[in-house]
Amino acid sequence: MQLNLNNLTPAQFLAEYWQKKPVVIRQGFNRFADLLSADELAGLAMEESVESRLIWQEAEQWQAAFGPFESYDHLGEQNWTLVVQALNNWLPEAEQLARCFDFIPRWRFDDVMASYAVPGGSVGPHIDRYDVFICQGSGRRRWRVGDKGQYREFAAHEALLHTEPFEPIIDVELLPGDILYLPPLFPHDGVTLEESMSFSVGFRTPSTQDMLSAFADYVIDNQLGSMQITDPDRQPTMTPGCIDNDDLARIREQLMQALTDDAVSDFAGRLLSYSKCQLADNGAEADDLAEIRADEWLDVLQQQPLQRLGGLRCHYFEHNYRQGLFYLNGEMVRLPGECAGLIPLLCNEYQLDFACMRPWLEYDAVINLMTDWIVRGWWYFDELEE
Ligand code: SIN
Ligand code: CO
C-alpha cells in the first residue's frame, strides 16, 4: 500500500491542508483493495470485544444500535451502514493502512474505522472533532463537505448527533482508492451510491476538559497536589476586596507548579498510550504462548522478526527516554538506563529482528519484559512452530 498525497510530500501536505482545510485526494492509493470482505466485517461486529454500530433510516427516522449483532436479516437492501471501530486492533491489514500515515506521530492516531453501506446508507450530516482520512474501498460514495462555521447540532437519535443542513464547498463522488481528508469541525455527509466499503484513518487530541479531568485524577492518585500558595513578600493593601495581579500570579503559579515536565509527561504518557478499545489476544495462539520461555522465543527470533500487535500504543518522550522510561498500553515501563537505545526501536518500529535486538538481549530486564509482552501477545511471531 503506497500513499500518494496528490503528489505532495508529507511536509507540503501538512503545511497546506493538515488541520486547515479538507481535500479530495484522487487515487491516494493505487489499486486499493478492501482490507476485508463485507461478510468478514459483519462477522467481526458479532464479537463481544469489537465495538460496532448500525445506523439506518426507517420511515425517514434515524435509528442506531450498538453491537455485538446477532443477525442482519432484518435489514433491507437500502439505507443502512455498519461501522466497526478500531479495525487495526484486529486486522493486520488495517494496521498496515494506518502505517501509511505515520508521518503524523502515533500519539495523535486514534483508530481505523471500517464502514460498509448499502445504497442510500449514511450516518447523516454531522461534525467530527477529529482529523480523518476517509479511504474509499469498493463501491462509490457521494461526499458533501461544508465550510467550518456555526452550525446547530441536534440528536437525530440518542446515539446520533447531527448538524443542520450546510452549503457544500466540496461535493464529490469517491471511487475506490480515493481519499477525503477532513480536519475537525467541517460538517460532512457521505451517502453511499452503490454497495460500498470505506476505511477511515482517524486522528484525535483529547480536549482540555478531558485532559484536566484526567490530570486531576493523576495529581490526586499520586498525591502531587499538596502545595499551598505562599506569600511571605506580601505588601499591605488598600483594597481588601480586590484580588490583585500579584495574587492572580500566585494562584496561577500554584497551578503551574503541578505542571512540571515530569508530571505532565508521566501523566500524558499513560493517558495517550492507553488503548480505548480492547486489544486482540491473538486467539488460540495465546494458549501456546502462555508458557513460552525466554530461550524459546530467542530461538524463534533468529528465524523471524517479532511483530508489534496492531492497536498497541507505545510512546516515549524526547525529554526523558534516555533515562530508560517509556509508556506502553497505559503504563510506564522503566528499563535500565543503558538500554534506553532500545526504546525508539520498540516505539517507532513495527518489526524487531534478531540483528536489531542483539545488543539488548544480554540484559535480564529486557528478556523478562519481552517474555511478558510476548506472553500477552503484544509482540508476536507471524508463524509460531509447534
Ligand atoms: C462513515 O464512514 O460511514 C461515516 C464516517 C464519517 O462521516 O465520519
Ligand atoms: Co464524520
PDB file of N, CA and C in Angstrom, residues 105-147:
ATOM      1  N   PRO A 105       2.647  11.642  14.092  1.00  0.00           N
ATOM      2  CA  PRO A 105       3.055  10.726  15.162  1.00  0.00           C
ATOM      3  C   PRO A 105       1.881   9.921  15.728  1.00  0.00           C
ATOM      4  N   ARG A 106       2.212   8.756  16.223  1.00  0.00           N
ATOM      5  CA  ARG A 106       1.192   7.818  16.663  1.00  0.00           C
ATOM      6  C   ARG A 106       0.389   8.274  17.892  1.00  0.00           C
ATOM      7  N   TRP A 107       0.931   9.201  18.656  1.00  0.00           N
ATOM      8  CA  TRP A 107       0.112   9.616  19.807  1.00  0.00           C
ATOM      9  C   TRP A 107      -1.120  10.366  19.332  1.00  0.00           C
ATOM     10  N   ARG A 108      -1.074  10.912  18.077  1.00  0.00           N
ATOM     11  CA  ARG A 108      -2.224  11.624  17.522  1.00  0.00           C
ATOM     12  C   ARG A 108      -3.226  10.665  16.877  1.00  0.00           C
ATOM     13  N   PHE A 109      -2.787   9.452  16.608  1.00  0.00           N
ATOM     14  CA  PHE A 109      -3.632   8.469  15.911  1.00  0.00           C
ATOM     15  C   PHE A 109      -4.704   7.916  16.849  1.00  0.00           C
ATOM     16  N   ASP A 110      -5.872   7.729  16.301  1.00  0.00           N
ATOM     17  CA  ASP A 110      -6.949   7.142  17.102  1.00  0.00           C
ATOM     18  C   ASP A 110      -7.193   5.706  16.652  1.00  0.00           C
ATOM     19  N   ASP A 111      -7.802   5.540  15.493  1.00  0.00           N
ATOM     20  CA  ASP A 111      -8.025   4.167  15.030  1.00  0.00           C
ATOM     21  C   ASP A 111      -8.364   4.152  13.543  1.00  0.00           C
ATOM     22  N   VAL A 112      -8.476   2.943  13.001  1.00  0.00           N
ATOM     23  CA  VAL A 112      -9.005   2.756  11.648  1.00  0.00           C
ATOM     24  C   VAL A 112     -10.435   2.247  11.813  1.00  0.00           C
ATOM     25  N   MET A 113     -11.373   3.011  11.262  1.00  0.00           N
ATOM     26  CA  MET A 113     -12.780   2.621  11.358  1.00  0.00           C
ATOM     27  C   MET A 113     -13.231   2.125   9.992  1.00  0.00           C
ATOM     28  N   ALA A 114     -13.920   0.991   9.971  1.00  0.00           N
ATOM     29  CA  ALA A 114     -14.428   0.489   8.695  1.00  0.00           C
ATOM     30  C   ALA A 114     -15.914   0.761   8.615  1.00  0.00           C
ATOM     31  N   SER A 115     -16.358   1.068   7.411  1.00  0.00           N
ATOM     32  CA  SER A 115     -17.773   1.337   7.225  1.00  0.00           C
ATOM     33  C   SER A 115     -18.245   0.603   5.967  1.00  0.00           C
ATOM     34  N   TYR A 116     -19.287  -0.189   6.139  1.00  0.00           N
ATOM     35  CA  TYR A 116     -19.900  -0.870   4.997  1.00  0.00           C
ATOM     36  C   TYR A 116     -21.306  -0.298   4.847  1.00  0.00           C
ATOM     37  N   ALA A 117     -21.678   0.075   3.640  1.00  0.00           N
ATOM     38  CA  ALA A 117     -23.016   0.636   3.475  1.00  0.00           C
ATOM     39  C   ALA A 117     -23.657   0.151   2.186  1.00  0.00           C
ATOM     40  N   VAL A 118     -24.979   0.055   2.218  1.00  0.00           N
ATOM     41  CA  VAL A 118     -25.757  -0.290   1.021  1.00  0.00           C
ATOM     42  C   VAL A 118     -26.313   1.021   0.460  1.00  0.00           C
ATOM     43  N   PRO A 119     -26.807   1.022  -0.791  1.00  0.00           N
ATOM     44  CA  PRO A 119     -27.247   2.284  -1.406  1.00  0.00           C
ATOM     45  C   PRO A 119     -28.173   3.081  -0.477  1.00  0.00           C
ATOM     46  N   GLY A 120     -27.899   4.383  -0.399  1.00  0.00           N
ATOM     47  CA  GLY A 120     -28.694   5.253   0.475  1.00  0.00           C
ATOM     48  C   GLY A 120     -28.162   5.292   1.900  1.00  0.00           C
ATOM     49  N   GLY A 121     -27.234   4.375   2.225  1.00  0.00           N
ATOM     50  CA  GLY A 121     -26.683   4.315   3.585  1.00  0.00           C
ATOM     51  C   GLY A 121     -25.845   5.541   3.892  1.00  0.00           C
ATOM     52  N   SER A 122     -26.005   6.052   5.116  1.00  0.00           N
ATOM     53  CA  SER A 122     -25.272   7.243   5.558  1.00  0.00           C
ATOM     54  C   SER A 122     -25.386   7.292   7.075  1.00  0.00           C
ATOM     55  N   VAL A 123     -24.445   7.958   7.717  1.00  0.00           N
ATOM     56  CA  VAL A 123     -24.629   8.162   9.168  1.00  0.00           C
ATOM     57  C   VAL A 123     -25.261   9.532   9.410  1.00  0.00           C
ATOM     58  N   GLY A 124     -25.575  10.242   8.325  1.00  0.00           N
ATOM     59  CA  GLY A 124     -26.226  11.547   8.442  1.00  0.00           C
ATOM     60  C   GLY A 124     -25.220  12.688   8.492  1.00  0.00           C
ATOM     61  N   PRO A 125     -25.701  13.922   8.223  1.00  0.00           N
ATOM     62  CA  PRO A 125     -24.806  15.082   8.251  1.00  0.00           C
ATOM     63  C   PRO A 125     -24.343  15.362   9.677  1.00  0.00           C
ATOM     64  N   HIS A 126     -23.037  15.484   9.863  1.00  0.00           N
ATOM     65  CA  HIS A 126     -22.534  15.677  11.237  1.00  0.00           C
ATOM     66  C   HIS A 126     -21.176  16.368  11.226  1.00  0.00           C
ATOM     67  N   ILE A 127     -20.703  16.690  12.424  1.00  0.00           N
ATOM     68  CA  ILE A 127     -19.418  17.368  12.613  1.00  0.00           C
ATOM     69  C   ILE A 127     -18.574  16.501  13.533  1.00  0.00           C
ATOM     70  N   ASP A 128     -17.309  16.258  13.142  1.00  0.00           N
ATOM     71  CA  ASP A 128     -16.403  15.489  13.999  1.00  0.00           C
ATOM     72  C   ASP A 128     -15.365  16.409  14.617  1.00  0.00           C
ATOM     73  N   ARG A 129     -14.868  16.017  15.764  1.00  0.00           N
ATOM     74  CA  ARG A 129     -13.778  16.765  16.411  1.00  0.00           C
ATOM     75  C   ARG A 129     -12.432  16.116  16.065  1.00  0.00           C
ATOM     76  N   TYR A 130     -12.425  15.297  15.069  1.00  0.00           N
ATOM     77  CA  TYR A 130     -11.247  14.513  14.697  1.00  0.00           C
ATOM     78  C   TYR A 130     -10.750  14.915  13.319  1.00  0.00           C
ATOM     79  N   ASP A 131      -9.474  14.649  13.050  1.00  0.00           N
ATOM     80  CA  ASP A 131      -8.983  14.668  11.671  1.00  0.00           C
ATOM     81  C   ASP A 131      -9.189  13.259  11.132  1.00  0.00           C
ATOM     82  N   VAL A 132      -9.598  13.172   9.890  1.00  0.00           N
ATOM     83  CA  VAL A 132      -9.802  11.826   9.351  1.00  0.00           C
ATOM     84  C   VAL A 132      -9.441  11.755   7.874  1.00  0.00           C
ATOM     85  N   PHE A 133      -8.831  10.646   7.499  1.00  0.00           N
ATOM     86  CA  PHE A 133      -8.590  10.332   6.095  1.00  0.00           C
ATOM     87  C   PHE A 133      -9.562   9.207   5.751  1.00  0.00           C
ATOM     88  N   ILE A 134     -10.598   9.538   4.992  1.00  0.00           N
ATOM     89  CA  ILE A 134     -11.598   8.525   4.630  1.00  0.00           C
ATOM     90  C   ILE A 134     -11.134   7.884   3.317  1.00  0.00           C
ATOM     91  N   CYS A 135     -10.727   6.633   3.395  1.00  0.00           N
ATOM     92  CA  CYS A 135     -10.171   5.945   2.226  1.00  0.00           C
ATOM     93  C   CYS A 135     -11.272   5.079   1.630  1.00  0.00           C
ATOM     94  N   GLN A 136     -11.646   5.400   0.418  1.00  0.00           N
ATOM     95  CA  GLN A 136     -12.742   4.662  -0.229  1.00  0.00           C
ATOM     96  C   GLN A 136     -12.250   3.311  -0.744  1.00  0.00           C
ATOM     97  N   GLY A 137     -12.940   2.276  -0.340  1.00  0.00           N
ATOM     98  CA  GLY A 137     -12.661   0.950  -0.877  1.00  0.00           C
ATOM     99  C   GLY A 137     -13.622   0.687  -2.023  1.00  0.00           C
ATOM    100  N   SER A 138     -14.209  -0.511  -2.063  1.00  0.00           N
ATOM    101  CA  SER A 138     -15.088  -0.836  -3.187  1.00  0.00           C
ATOM    102  C   SER A 138     -16.345   0.035  -3.156  1.00  0.00           C
ATOM    103  N   GLY A 139     -16.947   0.211  -4.300  1.00  0.00           N
ATOM    104  CA  GLY A 139     -18.184   0.983  -4.395  1.00  0.00           C
ATOM    105  C   GLY A 139     -17.923   2.475  -4.523  1.00  0.00           C
ATOM    106  N   ARG A 140     -19.027   3.220  -4.546  1.00  0.00           N
ATOM    107  CA  ARG A 140     -18.912   4.675  -4.707  1.00  0.00           C
ATOM    108  C   ARG A 140     -19.724   5.348  -3.613  1.00  0.00           C
ATOM    109  N   ARG A 141     -19.190   6.451  -3.137  1.00  0.00           N
ATOM    110  CA  ARG A 141     -19.934   7.205  -2.134  1.00  0.00           C
ATOM    111  C   ARG A 141     -19.862   8.688  -2.475  1.00  0.00           C
ATOM    112  N   ARG A 142     -20.998   9.380  -2.339  1.00  0.00           N
ATOM    113  CA  ARG A 142     -21.006  10.824  -2.578  1.00  0.00           C
ATOM    114  C   ARG A 142     -20.778  11.533  -1.250  1.00  0.00           C
ATOM    115  N   TRP A 143     -19.771  12.402  -1.237  1.00  0.00           N
ATOM    116  CA  TRP A 143     -19.455  13.153  -0.021  1.00  0.00           C
ATOM    117  C   TRP A 143     -19.708  14.628  -0.250  1.00  0.00           C
ATOM    118  N   ARG A 144     -20.406  15.224   0.686  1.00  0.00           N
ATOM    119  CA  ARG A 144     -20.579  16.675   0.680  1.00  0.00           C
ATOM    120  C   ARG A 144     -19.952  17.200   1.961  1.00  0.00           C
ATOM    121  N   VAL A 145     -19.165  18.250   1.814  1.00  0.00           N
ATOM    122  CA  VAL A 145     -18.463  18.831   2.963  1.00  0.00           C
ATOM    123  C   VAL A 145     -18.765  20.316   2.974  1.00  0.00           C
ATOM    124  N   GLY A 146     -19.131  20.838   4.130  1.00  0.00           N
ATOM    125  CA  GLY A 146     -19.402  22.277   4.263  1.00  0.00           C
ATOM    126  C   GLY A 146     -18.228  22.989   4.902  1.00  0.00           C
ATOM    127  N   ASP A 147     -18.280  24.308   4.879  1.00  0.00           N
ATOM    128  CA  ASP A 147     -17.211  25.096   5.493  1.00  0.00           C
ATOM    129  C   ASP A 147     -17.366  25.051   7.014  1.00  0.00           C
TER     130      ASP A 147
END
